[in-house]
Tab-separated table of C-alpha atoms in Angstrom:
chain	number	residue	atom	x	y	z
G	119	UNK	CA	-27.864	36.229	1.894
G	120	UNK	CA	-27.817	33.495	-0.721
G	121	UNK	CA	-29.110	30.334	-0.892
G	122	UNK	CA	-30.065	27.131	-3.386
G	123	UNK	CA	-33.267	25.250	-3.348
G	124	UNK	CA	-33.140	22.091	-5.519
G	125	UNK	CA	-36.868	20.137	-5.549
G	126	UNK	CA	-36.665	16.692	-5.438
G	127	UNK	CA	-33.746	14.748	-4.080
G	128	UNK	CA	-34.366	11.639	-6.278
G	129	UNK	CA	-35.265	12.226	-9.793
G	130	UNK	CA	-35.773	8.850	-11.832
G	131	UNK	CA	-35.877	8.620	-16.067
G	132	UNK	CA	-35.702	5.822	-18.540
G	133	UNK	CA	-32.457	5.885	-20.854
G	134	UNK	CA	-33.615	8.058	-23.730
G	135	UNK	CA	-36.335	10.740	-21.681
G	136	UNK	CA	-35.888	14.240	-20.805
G	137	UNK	CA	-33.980	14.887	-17.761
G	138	UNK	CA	-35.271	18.085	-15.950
G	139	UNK	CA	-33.494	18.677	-12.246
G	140	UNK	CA	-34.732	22.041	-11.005
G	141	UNK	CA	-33.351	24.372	-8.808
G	142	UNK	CA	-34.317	27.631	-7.445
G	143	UNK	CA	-32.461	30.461	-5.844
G	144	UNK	CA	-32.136	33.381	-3.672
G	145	UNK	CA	-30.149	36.362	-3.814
G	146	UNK	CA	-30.190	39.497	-3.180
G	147	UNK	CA	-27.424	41.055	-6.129
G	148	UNK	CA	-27.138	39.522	-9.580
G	149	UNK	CA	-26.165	35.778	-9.202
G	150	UNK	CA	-23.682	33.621	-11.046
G	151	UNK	CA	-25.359	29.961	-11.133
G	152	UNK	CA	-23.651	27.231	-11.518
G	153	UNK	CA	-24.217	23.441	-11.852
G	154	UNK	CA	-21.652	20.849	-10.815
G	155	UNK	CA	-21.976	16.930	-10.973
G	156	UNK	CA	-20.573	14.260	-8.676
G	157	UNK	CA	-20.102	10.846	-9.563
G	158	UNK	CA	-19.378	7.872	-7.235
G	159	UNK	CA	-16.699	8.554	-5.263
G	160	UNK	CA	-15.217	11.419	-7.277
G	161	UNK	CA	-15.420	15.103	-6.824
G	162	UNK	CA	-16.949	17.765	-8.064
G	163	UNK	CA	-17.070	18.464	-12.298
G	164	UNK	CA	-18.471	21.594	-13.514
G	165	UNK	CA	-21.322	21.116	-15.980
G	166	UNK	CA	-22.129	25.008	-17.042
G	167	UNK	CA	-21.903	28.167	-15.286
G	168	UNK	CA	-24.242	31.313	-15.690
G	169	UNK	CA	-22.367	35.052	-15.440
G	170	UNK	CA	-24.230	37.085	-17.621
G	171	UNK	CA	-25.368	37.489	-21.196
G	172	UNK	CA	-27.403	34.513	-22.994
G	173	UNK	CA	-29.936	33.233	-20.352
G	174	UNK	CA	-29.913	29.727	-22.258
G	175	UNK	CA	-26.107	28.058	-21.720
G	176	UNK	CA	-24.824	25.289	-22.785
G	177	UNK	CA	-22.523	23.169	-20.972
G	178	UNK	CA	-20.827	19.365	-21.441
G	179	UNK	CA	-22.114	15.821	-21.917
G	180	UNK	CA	-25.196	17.518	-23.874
G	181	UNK	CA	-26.671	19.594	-20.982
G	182	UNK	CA	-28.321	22.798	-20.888
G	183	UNK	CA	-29.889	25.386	-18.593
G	184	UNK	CA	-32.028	28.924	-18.731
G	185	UNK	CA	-31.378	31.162	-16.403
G	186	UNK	CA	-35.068	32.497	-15.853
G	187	UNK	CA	-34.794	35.968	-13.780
G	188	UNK	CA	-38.383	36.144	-13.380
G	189	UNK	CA	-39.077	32.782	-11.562
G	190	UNK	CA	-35.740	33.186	-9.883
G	191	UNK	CA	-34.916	29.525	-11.298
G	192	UNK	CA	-31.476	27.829	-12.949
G	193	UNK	CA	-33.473	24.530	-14.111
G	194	UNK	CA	-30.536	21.737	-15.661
G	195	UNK	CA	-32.346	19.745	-18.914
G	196	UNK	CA	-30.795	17.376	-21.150
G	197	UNK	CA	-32.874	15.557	-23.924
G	198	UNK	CA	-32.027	12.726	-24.331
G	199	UNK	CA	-30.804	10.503	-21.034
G	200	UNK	CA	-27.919	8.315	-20.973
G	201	UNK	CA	-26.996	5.657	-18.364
G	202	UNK	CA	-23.722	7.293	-17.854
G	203	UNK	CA	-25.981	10.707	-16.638
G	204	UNK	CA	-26.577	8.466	-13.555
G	205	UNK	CA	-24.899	10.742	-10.655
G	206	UNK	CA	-25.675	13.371	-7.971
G	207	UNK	CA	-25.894	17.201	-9.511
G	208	UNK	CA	-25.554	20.008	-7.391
G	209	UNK	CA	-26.903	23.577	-8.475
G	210	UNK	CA	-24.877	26.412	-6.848
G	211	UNK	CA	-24.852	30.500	-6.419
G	212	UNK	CA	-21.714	32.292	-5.913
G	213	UNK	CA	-21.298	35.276	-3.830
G	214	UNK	CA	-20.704	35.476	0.049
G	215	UNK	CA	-20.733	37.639	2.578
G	216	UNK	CA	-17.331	38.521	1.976
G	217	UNK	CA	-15.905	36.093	-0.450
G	218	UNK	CA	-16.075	34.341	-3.546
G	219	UNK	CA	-17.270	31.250	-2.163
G	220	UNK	CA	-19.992	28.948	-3.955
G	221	UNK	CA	-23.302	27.969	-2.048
G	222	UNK	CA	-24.939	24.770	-2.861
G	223	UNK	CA	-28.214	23.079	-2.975
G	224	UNK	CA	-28.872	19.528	-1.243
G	225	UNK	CA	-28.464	17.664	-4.462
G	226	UNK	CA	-30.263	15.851	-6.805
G	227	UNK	CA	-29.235	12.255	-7.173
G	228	UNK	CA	-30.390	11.116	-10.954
G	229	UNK	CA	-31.143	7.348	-11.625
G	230	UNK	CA	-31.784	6.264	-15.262
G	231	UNK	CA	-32.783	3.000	-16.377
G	232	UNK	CA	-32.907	1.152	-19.144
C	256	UNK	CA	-8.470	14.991	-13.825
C	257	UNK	CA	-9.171	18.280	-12.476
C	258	UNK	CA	-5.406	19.146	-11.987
C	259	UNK	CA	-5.998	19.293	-8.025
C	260	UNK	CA	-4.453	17.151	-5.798
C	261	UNK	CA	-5.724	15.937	-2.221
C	262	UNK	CA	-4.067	13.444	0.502
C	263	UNK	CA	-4.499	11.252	2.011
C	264	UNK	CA	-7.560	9.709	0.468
C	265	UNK	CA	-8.632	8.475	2.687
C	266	UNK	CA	-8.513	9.276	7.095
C	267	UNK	CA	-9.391	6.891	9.987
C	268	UNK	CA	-9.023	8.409	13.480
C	269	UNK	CA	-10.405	8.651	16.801
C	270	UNK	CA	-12.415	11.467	18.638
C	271	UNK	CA	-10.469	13.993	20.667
C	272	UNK	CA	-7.332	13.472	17.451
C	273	UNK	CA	-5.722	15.699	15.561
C	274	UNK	CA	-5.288	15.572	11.671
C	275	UNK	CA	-4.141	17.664	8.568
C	276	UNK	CA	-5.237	17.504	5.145
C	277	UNK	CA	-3.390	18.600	2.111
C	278	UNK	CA	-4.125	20.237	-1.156
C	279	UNK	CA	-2.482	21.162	-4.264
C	280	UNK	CA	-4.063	23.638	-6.489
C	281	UNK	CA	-4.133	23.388	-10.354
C	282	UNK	CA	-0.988	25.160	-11.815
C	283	UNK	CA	-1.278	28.964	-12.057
C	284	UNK	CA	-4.436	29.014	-9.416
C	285	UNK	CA	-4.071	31.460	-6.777
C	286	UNK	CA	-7.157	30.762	-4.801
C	287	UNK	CA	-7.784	27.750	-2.909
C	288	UNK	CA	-11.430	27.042	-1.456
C	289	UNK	CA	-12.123	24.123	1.680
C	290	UNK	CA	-15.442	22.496	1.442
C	291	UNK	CA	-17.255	19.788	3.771
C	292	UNK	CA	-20.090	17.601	2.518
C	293	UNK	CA	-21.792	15.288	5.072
C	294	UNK	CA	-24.909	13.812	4.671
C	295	UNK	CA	-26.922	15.814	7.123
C	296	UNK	CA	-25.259	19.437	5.998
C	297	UNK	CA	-24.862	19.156	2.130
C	298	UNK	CA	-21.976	21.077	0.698
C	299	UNK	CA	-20.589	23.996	3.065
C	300	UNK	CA	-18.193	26.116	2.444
C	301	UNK	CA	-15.663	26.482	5.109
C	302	UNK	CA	-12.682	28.500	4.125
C	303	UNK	CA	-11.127	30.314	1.262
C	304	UNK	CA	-7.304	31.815	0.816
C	305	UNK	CA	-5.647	33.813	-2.117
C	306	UNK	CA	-2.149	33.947	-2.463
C	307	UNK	CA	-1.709	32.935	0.967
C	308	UNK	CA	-4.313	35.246	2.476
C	309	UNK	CA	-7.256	34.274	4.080
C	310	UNK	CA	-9.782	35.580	1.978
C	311	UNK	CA	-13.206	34.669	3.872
C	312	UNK	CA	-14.679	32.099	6.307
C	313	UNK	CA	-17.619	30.155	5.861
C	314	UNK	CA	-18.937	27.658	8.610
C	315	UNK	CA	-15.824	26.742	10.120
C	316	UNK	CA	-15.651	25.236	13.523
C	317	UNK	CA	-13.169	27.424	15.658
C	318	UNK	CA	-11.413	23.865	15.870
C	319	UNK	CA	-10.610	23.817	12.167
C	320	UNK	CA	-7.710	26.028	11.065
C	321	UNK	CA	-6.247	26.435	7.660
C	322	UNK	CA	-3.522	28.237	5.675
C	323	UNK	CA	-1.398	28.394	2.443
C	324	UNK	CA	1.739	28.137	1.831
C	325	UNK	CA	3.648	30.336	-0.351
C	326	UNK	CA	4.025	27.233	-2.714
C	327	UNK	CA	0.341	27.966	-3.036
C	328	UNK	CA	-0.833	24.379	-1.387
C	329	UNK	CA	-3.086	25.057	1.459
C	330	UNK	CA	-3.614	22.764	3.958
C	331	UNK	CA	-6.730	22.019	6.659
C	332	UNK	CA	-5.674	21.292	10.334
C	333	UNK	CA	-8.849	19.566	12.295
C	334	UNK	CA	-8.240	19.152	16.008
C	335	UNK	CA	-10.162	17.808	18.842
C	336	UNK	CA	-12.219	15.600	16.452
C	337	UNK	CA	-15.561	14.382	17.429
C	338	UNK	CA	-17.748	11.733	15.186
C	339	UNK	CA	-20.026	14.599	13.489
C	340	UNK	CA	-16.207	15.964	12.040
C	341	UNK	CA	-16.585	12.675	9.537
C	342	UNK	CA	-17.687	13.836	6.351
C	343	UNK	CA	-15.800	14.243	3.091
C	344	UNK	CA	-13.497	17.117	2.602
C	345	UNK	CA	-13.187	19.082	-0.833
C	346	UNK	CA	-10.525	21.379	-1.728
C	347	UNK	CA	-10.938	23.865	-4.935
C	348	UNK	CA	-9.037	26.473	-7.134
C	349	UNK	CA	-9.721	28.707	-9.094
C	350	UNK	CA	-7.515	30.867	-10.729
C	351	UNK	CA	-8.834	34.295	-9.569
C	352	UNK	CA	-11.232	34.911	-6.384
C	353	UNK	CA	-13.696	36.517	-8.554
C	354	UNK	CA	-17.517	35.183	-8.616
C	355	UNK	CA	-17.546	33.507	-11.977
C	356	UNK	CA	-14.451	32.069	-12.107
C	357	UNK	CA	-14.942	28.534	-11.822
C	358	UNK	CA	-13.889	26.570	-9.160
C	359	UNK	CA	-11.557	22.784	-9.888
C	360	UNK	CA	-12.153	20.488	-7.403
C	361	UNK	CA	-9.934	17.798	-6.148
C	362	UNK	CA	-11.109	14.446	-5.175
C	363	UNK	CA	-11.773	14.875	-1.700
C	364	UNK	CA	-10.795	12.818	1.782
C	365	UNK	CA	-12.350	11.200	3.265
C	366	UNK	CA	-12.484	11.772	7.170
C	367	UNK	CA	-13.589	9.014	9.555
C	368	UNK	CA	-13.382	9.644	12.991
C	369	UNK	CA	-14.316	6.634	15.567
């Protein structure tokens, strides 16, 4: 079985700091990791995927994540936070039982100030 | 814009009702996922079809039936609706069922049931 452990529910930065969202997970085969983010409202937007390859990828709106075997993590950084980063982000594994299906964490819901 | 398309928006109703929800996959996407977030369950995944197969099951009540249609839009029949059913209800495509194809979601509806 797989499953998605993101720490902290509420992460809060000043406009300009690091944002660092963490999430952990379990699985049993090779995962693909993924990390979506919801604003207000609105569904789901994909913000970088793992498959395989470069550990270290590089998605939109400046974000970035290492895939880190070893610790069995997928943590989501960004230098540099922007007001319009405020939102909920979801880390997900894919793989099911018997489908293709992704599995989500809780969510982290990201406030920045100014 | 993701590209897929969900009505109604938005879905008042009362327990022990019956309702259908509709989605439209991105052009050229075979697959078509069902999702329901809630506040106490996160994200689940509830149902996934290819091509107009059923292609795996997730935590689906046995009251929730799906299918797709050979125009490829797939819609989610709830029946017998009680108040934990309200929660928001996310459809996704993908153009293939494989794991690291990444999944478009549509902009949900929102289910109310009173």
């Amino acid at each position: 079985a797989q499953s998605v452990t993101q720490l902290g529910s509420h992460v809060s930065v000043s406009e300009g700091a690091l944002v660092l969202l963490r999430c952990n997970y379990s699985s049993s085969v090779p995962p693909y990791l993924f990390w979506y983010v919801q604003y207000p409202n609105q569904g789901l937007q994909l913000l970088l995927k793992y498959t395989t390859g470069a550990t270290l990828v590089k998605g939109i709106n400046g974000f970035e994540a290492e895939f880190k075997k070893s610790e069995t993590s997928f943590h989501l950084t960004k230098p540099s936070a922007h007001m319009s980063d405020a939102a909920e982000y979801f880390c997900a594994v894919s793989g099911y039982q018997a489908g293709t299906a992704l599995i989500f964490g809780k969510g982290t819901t990201l406030s920045v100030s100014s | 814009d993701s590209g897929v398309t969900q009505t109604p928006k938005h879905l008042i109703t009362a327990t022990g009702q019956r309702v259908t929800l509709r989605c439209s996959p991105r052009s050229g996407d075979l697959s078509v996922y069902w999702y329901q977030q809630s506040l106490d369950q996160g994200l689940q995944f509830l149902i996934q079809y290819y091509n107009g197969e059923e292609r795996a099951k997730g935590n689906i009540l046995e009251r929730f039936s799906a299918q797709q249609f050979p125009d490829l839009h797939s819609e989610l029949n709830l029946s017998s609706l009680e108040l934990g059913d309200s929660a928001l209800y996310f459809c996704a495509s993908s153009v293939d069922p494989g794991q690291f194809y990444e999944q478009y979601f549509g902009p949900g509806t929102r289910l109310t049931v009173t």
